[in-house]
mmCIF file of C-alpha atoms in Angstrom:
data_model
loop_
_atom_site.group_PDB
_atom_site.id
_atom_site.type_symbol
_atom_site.label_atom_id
_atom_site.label_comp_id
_atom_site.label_asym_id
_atom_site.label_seq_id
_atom_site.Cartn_x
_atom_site.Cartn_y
_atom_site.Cartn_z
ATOM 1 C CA UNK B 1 -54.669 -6.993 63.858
ATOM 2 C CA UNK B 2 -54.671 -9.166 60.743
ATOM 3 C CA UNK B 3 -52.013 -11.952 61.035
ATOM 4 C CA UNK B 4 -48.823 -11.132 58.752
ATOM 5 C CA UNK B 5 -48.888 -13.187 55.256
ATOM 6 C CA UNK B 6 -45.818 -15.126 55.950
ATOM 7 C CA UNK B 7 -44.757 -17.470 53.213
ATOM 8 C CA UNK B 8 -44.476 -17.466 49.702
ATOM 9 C CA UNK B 9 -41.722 -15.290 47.776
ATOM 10 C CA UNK B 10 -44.441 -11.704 47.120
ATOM 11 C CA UNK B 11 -43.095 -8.932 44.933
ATOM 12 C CA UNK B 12 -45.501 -5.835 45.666
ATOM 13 C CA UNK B 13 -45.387 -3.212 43.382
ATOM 14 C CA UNK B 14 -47.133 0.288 44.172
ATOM 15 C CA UNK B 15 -48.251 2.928 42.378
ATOM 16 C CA UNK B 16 -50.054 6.375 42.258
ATOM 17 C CA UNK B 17 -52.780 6.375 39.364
ATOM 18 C CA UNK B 18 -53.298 9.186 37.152
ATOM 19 C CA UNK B 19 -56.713 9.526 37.982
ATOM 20 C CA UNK B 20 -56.488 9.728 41.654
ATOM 21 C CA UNK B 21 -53.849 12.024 41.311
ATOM 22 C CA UNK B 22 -56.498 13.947 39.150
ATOM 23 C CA UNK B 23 -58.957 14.240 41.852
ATOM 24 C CA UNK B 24 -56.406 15.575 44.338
ATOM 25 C CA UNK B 25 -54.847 18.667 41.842
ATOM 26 C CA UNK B 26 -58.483 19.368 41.261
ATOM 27 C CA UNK B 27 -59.755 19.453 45.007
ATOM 28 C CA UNK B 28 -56.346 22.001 45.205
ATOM 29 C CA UNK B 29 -57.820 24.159 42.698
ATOM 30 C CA UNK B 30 -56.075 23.112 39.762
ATOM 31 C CA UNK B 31 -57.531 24.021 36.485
ATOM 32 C CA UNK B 32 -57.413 22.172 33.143
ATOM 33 C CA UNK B 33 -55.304 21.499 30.869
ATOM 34 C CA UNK B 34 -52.622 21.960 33.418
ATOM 35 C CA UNK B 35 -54.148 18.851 35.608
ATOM 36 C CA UNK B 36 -53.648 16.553 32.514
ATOM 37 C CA UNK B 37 -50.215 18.098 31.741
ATOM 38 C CA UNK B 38 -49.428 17.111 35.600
ATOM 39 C CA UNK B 39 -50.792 13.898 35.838
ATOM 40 C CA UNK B 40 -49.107 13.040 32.822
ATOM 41 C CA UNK B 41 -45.930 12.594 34.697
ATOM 42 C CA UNK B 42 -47.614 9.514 36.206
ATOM 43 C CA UNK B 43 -48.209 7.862 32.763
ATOM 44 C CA UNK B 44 -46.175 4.569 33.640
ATOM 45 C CA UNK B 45 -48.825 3.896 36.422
ATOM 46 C CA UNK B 46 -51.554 3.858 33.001
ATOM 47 C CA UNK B 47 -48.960 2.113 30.670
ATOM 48 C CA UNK B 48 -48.039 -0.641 33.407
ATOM 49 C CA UNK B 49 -51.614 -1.928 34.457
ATOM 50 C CA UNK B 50 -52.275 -3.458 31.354
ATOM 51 C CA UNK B 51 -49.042 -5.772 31.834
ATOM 52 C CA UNK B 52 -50.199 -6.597 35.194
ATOM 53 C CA UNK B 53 -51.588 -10.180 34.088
ATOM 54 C CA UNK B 54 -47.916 -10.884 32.181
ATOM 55 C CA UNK B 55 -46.198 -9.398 35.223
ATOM 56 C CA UNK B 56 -48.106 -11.864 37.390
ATOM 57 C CA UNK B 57 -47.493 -14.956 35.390
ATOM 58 C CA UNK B 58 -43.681 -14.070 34.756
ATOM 59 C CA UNK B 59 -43.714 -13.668 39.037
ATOM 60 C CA UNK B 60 -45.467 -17.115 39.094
ATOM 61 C CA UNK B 61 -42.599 -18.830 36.904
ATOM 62 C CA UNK B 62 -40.317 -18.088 39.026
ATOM 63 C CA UNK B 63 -42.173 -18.971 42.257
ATOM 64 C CA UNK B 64 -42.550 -15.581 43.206
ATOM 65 C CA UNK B 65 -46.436 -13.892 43.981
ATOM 66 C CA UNK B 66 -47.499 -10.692 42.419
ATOM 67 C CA UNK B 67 -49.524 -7.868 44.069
ATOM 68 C CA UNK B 68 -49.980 -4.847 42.751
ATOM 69 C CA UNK B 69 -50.924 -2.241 45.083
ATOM 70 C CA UNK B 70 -52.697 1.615 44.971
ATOM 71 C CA UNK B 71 -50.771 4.175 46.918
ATOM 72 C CA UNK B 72 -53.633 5.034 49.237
ATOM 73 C CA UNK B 73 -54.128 1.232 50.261
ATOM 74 C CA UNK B 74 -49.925 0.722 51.070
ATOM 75 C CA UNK B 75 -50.154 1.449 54.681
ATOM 76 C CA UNK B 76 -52.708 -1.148 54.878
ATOM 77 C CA UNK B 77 -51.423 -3.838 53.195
ATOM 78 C CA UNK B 78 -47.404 -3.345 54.280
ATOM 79 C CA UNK B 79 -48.705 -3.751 57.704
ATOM 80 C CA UNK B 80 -49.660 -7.521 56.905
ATOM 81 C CA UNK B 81 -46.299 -8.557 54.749
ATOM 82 C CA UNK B 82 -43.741 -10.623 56.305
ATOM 83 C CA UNK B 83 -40.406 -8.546 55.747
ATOM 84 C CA UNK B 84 -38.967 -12.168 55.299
ATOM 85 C CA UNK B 85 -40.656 -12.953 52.077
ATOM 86 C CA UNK B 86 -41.762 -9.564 50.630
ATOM 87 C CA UNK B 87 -40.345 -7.068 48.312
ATOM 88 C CA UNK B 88 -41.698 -3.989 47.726
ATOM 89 C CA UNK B 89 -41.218 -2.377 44.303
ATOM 90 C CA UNK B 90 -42.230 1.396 43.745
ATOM 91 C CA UNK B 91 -43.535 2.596 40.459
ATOM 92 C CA UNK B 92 -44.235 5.956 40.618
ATOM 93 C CA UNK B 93 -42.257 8.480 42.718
ATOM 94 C CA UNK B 94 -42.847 12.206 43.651
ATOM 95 C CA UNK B 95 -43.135 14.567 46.893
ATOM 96 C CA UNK B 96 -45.166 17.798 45.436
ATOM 97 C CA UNK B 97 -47.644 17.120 43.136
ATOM 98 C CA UNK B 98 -47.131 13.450 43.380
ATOM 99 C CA UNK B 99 -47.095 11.098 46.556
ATOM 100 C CA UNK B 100 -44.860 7.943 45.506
ATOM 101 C CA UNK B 101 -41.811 9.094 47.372
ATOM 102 C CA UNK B 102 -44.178 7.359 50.630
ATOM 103 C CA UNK B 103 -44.021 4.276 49.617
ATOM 104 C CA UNK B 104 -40.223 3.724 50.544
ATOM 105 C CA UNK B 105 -40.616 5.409 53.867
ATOM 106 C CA UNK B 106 -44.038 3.223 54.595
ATOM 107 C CA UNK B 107 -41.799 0.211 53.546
ATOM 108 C CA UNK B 108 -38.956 1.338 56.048
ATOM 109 C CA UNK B 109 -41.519 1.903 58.591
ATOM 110 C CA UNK B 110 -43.108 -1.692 58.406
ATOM 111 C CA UNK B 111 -39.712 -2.960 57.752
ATOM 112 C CA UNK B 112 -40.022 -4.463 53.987
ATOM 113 C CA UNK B 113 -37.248 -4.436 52.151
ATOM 114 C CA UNK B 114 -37.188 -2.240 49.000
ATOM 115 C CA UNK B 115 -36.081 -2.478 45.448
ATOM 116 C CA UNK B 116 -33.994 0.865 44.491
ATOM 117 C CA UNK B 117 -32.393 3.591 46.678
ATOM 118 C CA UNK B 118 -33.308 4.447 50.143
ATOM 119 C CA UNK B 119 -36.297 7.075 50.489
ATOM 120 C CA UNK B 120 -34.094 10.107 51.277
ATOM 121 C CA UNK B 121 -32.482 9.928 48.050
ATOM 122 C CA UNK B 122 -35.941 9.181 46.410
ATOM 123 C CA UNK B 123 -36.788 12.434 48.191
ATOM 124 C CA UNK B 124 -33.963 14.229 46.616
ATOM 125 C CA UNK B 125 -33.948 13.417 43.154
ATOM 126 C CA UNK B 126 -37.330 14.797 43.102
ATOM 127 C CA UNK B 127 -35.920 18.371 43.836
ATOM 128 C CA UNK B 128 -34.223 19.112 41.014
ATOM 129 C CA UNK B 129 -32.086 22.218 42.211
ATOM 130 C CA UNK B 130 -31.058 19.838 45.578
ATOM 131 C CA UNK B 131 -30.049 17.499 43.740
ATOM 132 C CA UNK B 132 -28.048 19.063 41.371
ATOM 133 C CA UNK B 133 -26.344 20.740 44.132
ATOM 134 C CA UNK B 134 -25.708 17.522 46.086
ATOM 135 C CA UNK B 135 -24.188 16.333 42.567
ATOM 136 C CA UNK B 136 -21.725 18.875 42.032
ATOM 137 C CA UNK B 137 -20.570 18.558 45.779
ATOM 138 C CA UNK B 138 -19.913 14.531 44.775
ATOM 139 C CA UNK B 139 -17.494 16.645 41.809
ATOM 140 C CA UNK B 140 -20.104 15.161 39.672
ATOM 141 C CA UNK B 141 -20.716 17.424 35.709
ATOM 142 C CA UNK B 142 -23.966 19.119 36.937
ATOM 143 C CA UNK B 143 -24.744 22.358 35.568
ATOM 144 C CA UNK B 144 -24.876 25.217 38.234
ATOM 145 C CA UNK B 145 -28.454 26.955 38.553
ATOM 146 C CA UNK B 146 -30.303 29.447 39.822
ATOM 147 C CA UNK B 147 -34.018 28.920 41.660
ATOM 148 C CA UNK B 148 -36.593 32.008 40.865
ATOM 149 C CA UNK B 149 -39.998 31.568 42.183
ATOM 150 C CA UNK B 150 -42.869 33.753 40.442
ATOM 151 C CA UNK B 151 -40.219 36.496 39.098
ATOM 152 C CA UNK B 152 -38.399 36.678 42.099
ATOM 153 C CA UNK B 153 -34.283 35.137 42.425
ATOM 154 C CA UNK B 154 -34.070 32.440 45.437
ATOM 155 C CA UNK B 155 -30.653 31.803 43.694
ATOM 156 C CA UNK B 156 -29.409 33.850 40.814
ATOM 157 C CA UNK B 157 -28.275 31.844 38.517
ATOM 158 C CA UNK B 158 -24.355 31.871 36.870
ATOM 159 C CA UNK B 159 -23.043 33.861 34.312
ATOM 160 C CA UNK B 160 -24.051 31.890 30.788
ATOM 161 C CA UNK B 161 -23.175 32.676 27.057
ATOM 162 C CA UNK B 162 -24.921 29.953 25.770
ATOM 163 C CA UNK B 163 -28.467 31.271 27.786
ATOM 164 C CA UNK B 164 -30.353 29.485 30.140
ATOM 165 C CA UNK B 165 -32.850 26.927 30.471
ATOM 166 C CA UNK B 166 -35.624 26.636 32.552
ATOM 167 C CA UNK B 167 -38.175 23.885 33.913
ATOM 168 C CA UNK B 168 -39.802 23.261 36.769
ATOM 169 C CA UNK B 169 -37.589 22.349 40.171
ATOM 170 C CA UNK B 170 -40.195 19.264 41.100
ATOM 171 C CA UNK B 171 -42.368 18.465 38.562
ATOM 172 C CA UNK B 172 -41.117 14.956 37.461
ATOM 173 C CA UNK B 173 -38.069 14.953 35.110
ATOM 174 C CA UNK B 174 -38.123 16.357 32.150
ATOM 175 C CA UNK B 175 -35.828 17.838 29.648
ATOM 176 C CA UNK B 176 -37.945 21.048 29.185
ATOM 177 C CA UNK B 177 -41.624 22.360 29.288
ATOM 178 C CA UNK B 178 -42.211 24.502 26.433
ATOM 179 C CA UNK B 179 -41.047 25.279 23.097
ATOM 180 C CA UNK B 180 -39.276 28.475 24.713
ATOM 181 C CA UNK B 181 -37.750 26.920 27.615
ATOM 182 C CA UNK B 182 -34.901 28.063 26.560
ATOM 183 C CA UNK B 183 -33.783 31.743 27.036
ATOM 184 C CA UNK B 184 -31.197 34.061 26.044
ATOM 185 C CA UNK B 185 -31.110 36.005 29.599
ATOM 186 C CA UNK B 186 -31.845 36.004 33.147
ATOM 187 C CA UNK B 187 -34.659 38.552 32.383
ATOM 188 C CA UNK B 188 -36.128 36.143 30.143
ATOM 189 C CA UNK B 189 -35.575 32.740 32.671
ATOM 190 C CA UNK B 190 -37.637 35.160 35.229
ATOM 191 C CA UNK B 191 -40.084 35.777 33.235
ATOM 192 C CA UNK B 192 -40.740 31.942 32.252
ATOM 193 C CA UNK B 193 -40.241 31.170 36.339
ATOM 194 C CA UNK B 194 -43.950 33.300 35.957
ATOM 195 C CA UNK B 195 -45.414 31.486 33.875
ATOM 196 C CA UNK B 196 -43.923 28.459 35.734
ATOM 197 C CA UNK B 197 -44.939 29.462 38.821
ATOM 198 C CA UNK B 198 -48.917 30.181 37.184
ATOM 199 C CA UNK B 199 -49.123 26.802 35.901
ATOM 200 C CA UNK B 200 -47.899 24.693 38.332
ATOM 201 C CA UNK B 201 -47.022 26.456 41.766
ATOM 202 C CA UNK B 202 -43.505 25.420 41.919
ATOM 203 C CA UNK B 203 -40.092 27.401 41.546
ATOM 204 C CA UNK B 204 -38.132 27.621 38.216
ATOM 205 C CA UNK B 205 -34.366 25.740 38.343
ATOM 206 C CA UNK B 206 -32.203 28.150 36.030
ATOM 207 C CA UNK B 207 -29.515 26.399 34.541
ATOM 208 C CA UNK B 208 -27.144 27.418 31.706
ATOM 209 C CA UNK B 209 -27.859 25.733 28.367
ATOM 210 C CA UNK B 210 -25.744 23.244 27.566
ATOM 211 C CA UNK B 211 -24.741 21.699 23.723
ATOM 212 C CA UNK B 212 -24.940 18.352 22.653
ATOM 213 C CA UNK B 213 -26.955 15.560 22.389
ATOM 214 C CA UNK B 214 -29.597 14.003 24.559
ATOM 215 C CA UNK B 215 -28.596 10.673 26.325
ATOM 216 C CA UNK B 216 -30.320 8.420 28.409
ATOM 217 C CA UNK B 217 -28.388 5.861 31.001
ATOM 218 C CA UNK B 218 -30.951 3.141 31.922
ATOM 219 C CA UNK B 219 -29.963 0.778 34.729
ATOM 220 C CA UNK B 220 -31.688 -2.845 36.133
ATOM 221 C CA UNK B 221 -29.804 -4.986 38.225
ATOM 222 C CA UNK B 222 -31.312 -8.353 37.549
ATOM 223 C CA UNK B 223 -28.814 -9.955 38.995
ATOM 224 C CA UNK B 224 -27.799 -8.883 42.353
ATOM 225 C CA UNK B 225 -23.981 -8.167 41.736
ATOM 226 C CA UNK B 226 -24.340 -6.539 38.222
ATOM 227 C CA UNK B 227 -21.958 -3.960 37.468
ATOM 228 C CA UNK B 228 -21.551 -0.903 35.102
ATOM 229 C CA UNK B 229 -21.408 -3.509 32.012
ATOM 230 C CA UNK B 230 -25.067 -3.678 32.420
ATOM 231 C CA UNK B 231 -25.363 -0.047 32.216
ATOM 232 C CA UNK B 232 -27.350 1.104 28.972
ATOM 233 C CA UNK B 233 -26.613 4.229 27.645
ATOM 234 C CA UNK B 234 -27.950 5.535 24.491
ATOM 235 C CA UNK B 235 -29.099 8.553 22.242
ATOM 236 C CA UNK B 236 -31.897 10.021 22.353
ATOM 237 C CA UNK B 237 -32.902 11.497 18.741
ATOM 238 C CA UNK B 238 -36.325 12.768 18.209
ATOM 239 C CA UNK B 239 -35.362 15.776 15.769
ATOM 240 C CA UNK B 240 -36.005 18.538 18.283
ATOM 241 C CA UNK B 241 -33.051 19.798 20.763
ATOM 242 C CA UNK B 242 -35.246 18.952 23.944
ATOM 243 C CA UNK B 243 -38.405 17.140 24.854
ATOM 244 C CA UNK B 244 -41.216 19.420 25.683
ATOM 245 C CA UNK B 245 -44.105 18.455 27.849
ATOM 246 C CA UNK B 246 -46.199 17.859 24.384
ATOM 247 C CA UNK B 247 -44.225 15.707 23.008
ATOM 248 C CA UNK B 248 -43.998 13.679 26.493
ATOM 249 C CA UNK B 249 -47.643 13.503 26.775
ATOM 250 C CA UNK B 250 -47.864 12.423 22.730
ATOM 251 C CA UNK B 251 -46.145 9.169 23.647
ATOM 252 C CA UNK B 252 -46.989 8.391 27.320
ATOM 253 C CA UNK B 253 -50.087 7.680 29.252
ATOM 254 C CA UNK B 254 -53.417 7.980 28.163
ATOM 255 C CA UNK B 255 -52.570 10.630 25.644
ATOM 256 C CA UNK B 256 -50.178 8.175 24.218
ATOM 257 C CA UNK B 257 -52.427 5.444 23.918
ATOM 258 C CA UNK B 258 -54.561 7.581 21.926
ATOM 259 C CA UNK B 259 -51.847 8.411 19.959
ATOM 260 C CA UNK B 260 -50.771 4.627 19.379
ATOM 261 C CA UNK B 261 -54.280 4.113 18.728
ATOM 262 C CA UNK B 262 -54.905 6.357 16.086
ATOM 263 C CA UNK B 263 -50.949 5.553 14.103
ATOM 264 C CA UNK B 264 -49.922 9.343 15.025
ATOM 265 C CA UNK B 265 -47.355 8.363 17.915
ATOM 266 C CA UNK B 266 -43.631 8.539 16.649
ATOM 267 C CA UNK B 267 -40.968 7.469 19.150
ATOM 268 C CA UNK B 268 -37.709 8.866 18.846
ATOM 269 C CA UNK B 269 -34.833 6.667 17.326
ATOM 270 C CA UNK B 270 -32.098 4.922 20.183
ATOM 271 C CA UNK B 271 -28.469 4.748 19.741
ATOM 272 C CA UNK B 272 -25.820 3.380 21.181
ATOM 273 C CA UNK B 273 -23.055 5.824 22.457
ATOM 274 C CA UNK B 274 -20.570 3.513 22.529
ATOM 275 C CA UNK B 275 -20.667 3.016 18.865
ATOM 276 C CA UNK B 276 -20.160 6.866 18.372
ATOM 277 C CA UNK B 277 -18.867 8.543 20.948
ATOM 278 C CA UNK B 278 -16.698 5.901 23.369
ATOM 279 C CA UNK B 279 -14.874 8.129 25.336
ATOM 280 C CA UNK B 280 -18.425 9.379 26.246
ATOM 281 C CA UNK B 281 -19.889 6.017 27.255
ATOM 282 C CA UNK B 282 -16.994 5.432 29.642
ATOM 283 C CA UNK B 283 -17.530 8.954 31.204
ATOM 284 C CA UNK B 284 -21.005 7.985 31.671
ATOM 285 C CA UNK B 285 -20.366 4.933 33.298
ATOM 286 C CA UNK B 286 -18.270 6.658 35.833
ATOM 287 C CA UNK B 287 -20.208 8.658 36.686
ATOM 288 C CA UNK B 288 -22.969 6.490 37.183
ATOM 289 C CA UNK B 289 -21.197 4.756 39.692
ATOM 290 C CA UNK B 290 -20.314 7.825 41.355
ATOM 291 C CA UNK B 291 -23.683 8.134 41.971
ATOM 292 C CA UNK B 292 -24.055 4.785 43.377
ATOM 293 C CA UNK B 293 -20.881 5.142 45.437
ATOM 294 C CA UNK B 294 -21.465 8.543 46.810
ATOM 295 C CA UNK B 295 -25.384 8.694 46.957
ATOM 296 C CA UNK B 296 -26.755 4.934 46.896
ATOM 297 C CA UNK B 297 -28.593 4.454 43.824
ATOM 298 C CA UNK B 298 -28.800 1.055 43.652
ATOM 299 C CA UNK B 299 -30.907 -1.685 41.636
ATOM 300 C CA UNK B 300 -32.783 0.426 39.093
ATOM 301 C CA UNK B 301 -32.275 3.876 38.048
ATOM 302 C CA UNK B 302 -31.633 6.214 35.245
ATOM 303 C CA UNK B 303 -29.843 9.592 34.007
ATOM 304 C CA UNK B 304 -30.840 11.842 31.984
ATOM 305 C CA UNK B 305 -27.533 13.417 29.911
ATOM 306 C CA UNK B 306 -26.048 16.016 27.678
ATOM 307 C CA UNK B 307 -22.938 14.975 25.220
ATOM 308 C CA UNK B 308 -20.994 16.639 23.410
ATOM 309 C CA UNK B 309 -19.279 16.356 19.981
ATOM 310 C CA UNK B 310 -15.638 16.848 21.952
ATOM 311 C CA UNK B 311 -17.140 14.066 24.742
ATOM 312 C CA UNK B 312 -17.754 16.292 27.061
ATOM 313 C CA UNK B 313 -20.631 15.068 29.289
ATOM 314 C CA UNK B 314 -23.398 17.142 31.326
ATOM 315 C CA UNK B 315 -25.556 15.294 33.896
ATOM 316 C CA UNK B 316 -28.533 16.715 34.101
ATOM 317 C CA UNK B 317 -31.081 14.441 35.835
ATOM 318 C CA UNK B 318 -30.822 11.405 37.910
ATOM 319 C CA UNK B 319 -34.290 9.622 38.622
ATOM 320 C CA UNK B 320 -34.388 6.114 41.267
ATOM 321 C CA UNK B 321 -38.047 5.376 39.192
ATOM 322 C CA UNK B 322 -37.592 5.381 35.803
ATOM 323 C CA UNK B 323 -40.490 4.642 33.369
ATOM 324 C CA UNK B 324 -40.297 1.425 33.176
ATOM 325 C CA UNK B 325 -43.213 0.880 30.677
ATOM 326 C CA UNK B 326 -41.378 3.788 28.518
ATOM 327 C CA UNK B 327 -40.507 3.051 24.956
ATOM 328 C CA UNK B 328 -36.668 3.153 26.129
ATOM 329 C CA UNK B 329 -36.657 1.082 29.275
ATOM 330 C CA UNK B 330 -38.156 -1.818 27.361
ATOM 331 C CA UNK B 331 -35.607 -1.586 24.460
ATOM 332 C CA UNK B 332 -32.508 -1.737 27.370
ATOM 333 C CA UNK B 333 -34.205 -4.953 29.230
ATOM 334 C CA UNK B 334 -33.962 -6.586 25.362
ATOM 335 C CA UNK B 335 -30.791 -5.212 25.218
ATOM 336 C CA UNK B 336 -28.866 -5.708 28.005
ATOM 337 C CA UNK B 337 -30.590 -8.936 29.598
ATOM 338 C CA UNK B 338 -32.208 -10.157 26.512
ATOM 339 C CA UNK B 339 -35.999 -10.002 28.424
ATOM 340 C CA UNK B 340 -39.080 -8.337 27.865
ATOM 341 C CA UNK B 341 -39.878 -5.663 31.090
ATOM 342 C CA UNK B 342 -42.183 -8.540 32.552
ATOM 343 C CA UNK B 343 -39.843 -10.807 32.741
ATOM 344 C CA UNK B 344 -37.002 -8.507 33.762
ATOM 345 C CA UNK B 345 -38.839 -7.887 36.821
ATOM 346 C CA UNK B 346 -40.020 -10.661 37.725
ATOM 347 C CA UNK B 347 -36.206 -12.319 36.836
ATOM 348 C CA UNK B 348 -35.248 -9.081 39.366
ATOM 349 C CA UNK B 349 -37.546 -9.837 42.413
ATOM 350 C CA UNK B 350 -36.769 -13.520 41.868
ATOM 351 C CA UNK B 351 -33.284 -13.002 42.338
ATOM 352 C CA UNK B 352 -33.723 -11.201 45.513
ATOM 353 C CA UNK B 353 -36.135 -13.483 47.107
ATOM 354 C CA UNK B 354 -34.777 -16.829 45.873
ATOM 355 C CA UNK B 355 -32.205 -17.347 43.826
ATOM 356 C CA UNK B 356 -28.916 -15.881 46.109
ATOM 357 C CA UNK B 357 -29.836 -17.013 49.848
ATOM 358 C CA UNK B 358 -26.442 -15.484 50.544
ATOM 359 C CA UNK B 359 -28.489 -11.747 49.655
ATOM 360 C CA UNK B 360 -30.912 -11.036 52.411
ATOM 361 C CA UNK B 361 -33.519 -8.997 50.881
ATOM 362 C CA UNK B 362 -32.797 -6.051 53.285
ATOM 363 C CA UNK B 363 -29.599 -6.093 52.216
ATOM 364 C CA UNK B 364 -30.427 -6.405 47.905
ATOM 365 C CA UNK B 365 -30.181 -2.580 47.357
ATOM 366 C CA UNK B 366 -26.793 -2.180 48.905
ATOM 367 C CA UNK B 367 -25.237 -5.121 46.973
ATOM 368 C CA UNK B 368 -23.832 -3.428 44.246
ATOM 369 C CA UNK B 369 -20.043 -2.140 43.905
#
């Protein structure tokens, strides 16, 4: 066996690439475009490598090693880290279609210590209807749903007024699929669970629409011991009520590149809650560390949220591997810790490793209050 690289400070980050994941959906017998409109999900993988080089140089500022590693080569690699001086970052998550959720579990196995939540709740945020579930249990503002699977109730879903939405239960974390994803009755959420179901191969989470506004929460603990203060939370205004999986794919990935390339990609405008709505923003920040408190998100994370004129607040989505590359990650790193995403991470892995001796890297992700 190949001696462990003991030593210097080494923040490993691993990710899934598009293209491999390409290969994979289309040895399954996945068709096109629905292989693009899945592997899209994994656009931070294409949008980060680029920053590698910056990410390497911030790392080396701060007397801390860079390695970024491909999925398929983890097991191989973790087995020659020194748990002492290695932090392992994940990238891209998943357990259907995509195969990051491994990489915490390999790291547990070889016993690296990991930036983020523990793999079982990387596991679970990746099942939409689970999670939600788990999040109304905590007395967390979850919708209730229902889970159809080709036409066919799992769960029916609850009465609704408003009608329903419908997505996929694990296909990464979006707001909503298709122009239509919204439905005025159960017939109607079965019949999209069809289409859902034709496309993709996964079950249909049912969940009454909600009003408001879209909010994201965005979350990096640079420091160790930061608290809710350093929790982001702003509006998300594109001019439609819900992001479909066009308009993810028009601004992420190599779609979006193309887009940025040719001057047709429009990101949607960020605001602050707190300079709107502040009885929201401290509702939000509860319940973020709700989350922490009652399922262990810890380090970096973020929500995906409903708000409401009156301040009432819907949680939709929690997710323990944001997109960091993603137009709205970057603007809360300038934000809230006045860095670019480079140096936030690099700042973040240096912290762990170096800075706060009294922090044993093993110990990083449970440091938060």
């Amino acid at each position: 066996m190949t001696p462990k690289t003991i030593g210097r400070p080494t923040l490993i980050l691993v990710h899934e690439s598009e293209a491999a994941c390409r290969r994979r959906l289309a040895a399954a017998g996945f068709v096109e475009p629905c292989i693009s409109e899945i592997t899209s999900y994994l656009a931070q993988s294409t949008d980060m490598e680029p920053e590698f080089g910056m990410l390497e140089r911030a790392c080396a500022e701060r007397g801390v090693a860079f390695r970024p590693i491909a999925l398929d080569d983890a097991p191989a690699s973790f087995q020659d880290c020194d748990p002492a001086t290695t932090l392992v970052w994940t990238l891209t998550d998943g357990i259907a279609y995509f195969r990051g959720g491994a990489a915490p579990a390999l790291a547990r196995l070889y016993g690296l210590p990991t930036i983020g939540a523990d793999d079982s709740v990387s596991a679970l945020c990746q099942d939409k209807f689970r999670a939600g579930s788990v999040m109304r249990a905590l007395g967390l503002p979850a919708p209730a749903a229902g889970l159809a699977r080709g036409g066919e109730w799992i769960v029916p879903p609850p009465a609704s007024a408003s009608g329903y939405f419908v997505k996929p239960n694990r296909l990464g974390a979006k707001i909503g699929i298709w122009e239509d994803s919204r439905c005025a009755s159960p017939a109607g959420a079965l019949e999209l669970s069809r289409r859902i179901h034709a496309h993709y191969r996964d079950d249909a989470i049912v969940q009454p629409y909600v009003d408001g506004r879209n909010v994201r929460a965005s979350f990096l603990s640079v420091e160790p011991r930061a608290g809710m203060e350093r929790l982001g939370i702003c509006f998300v205004d594109s001019g439609s009520d819900f992001q479909t999986m066009a308009d993810s794919m028009a601004l992420y990935g190599e779609t979006g590149t193309r887009a940025r390339e040719e001057g047709s990609r429009s990101e949607p405008r960020l605001h602050a809650v707190c300079g709107v709505q502040p009885r929201a923003d401290r509702a939000i920040r509860d319940i973020a560390a709700r989350l922490i408190g009652g399922l262990g998100l810890a380090d970096v994370f973020s929500m995906d949220l409903r708000v409401e004129a009156d301040d009432i607040v819907h949680l939709i989505e929690f997710e323990v591997c944001p997109g960091l590359p993603c137009f709205d990650f970057r603007a809360y790193c300038l934000e809230n810790w006045g860095l670019e995403l480079a140096e936030a991470m690099a700042a973040t892995a240096a912290n762990r490793l170096i800075r706060d001796p009294s922090l044993s890297a093993g110990e990083a992700h449970r440091s938060m209050p």
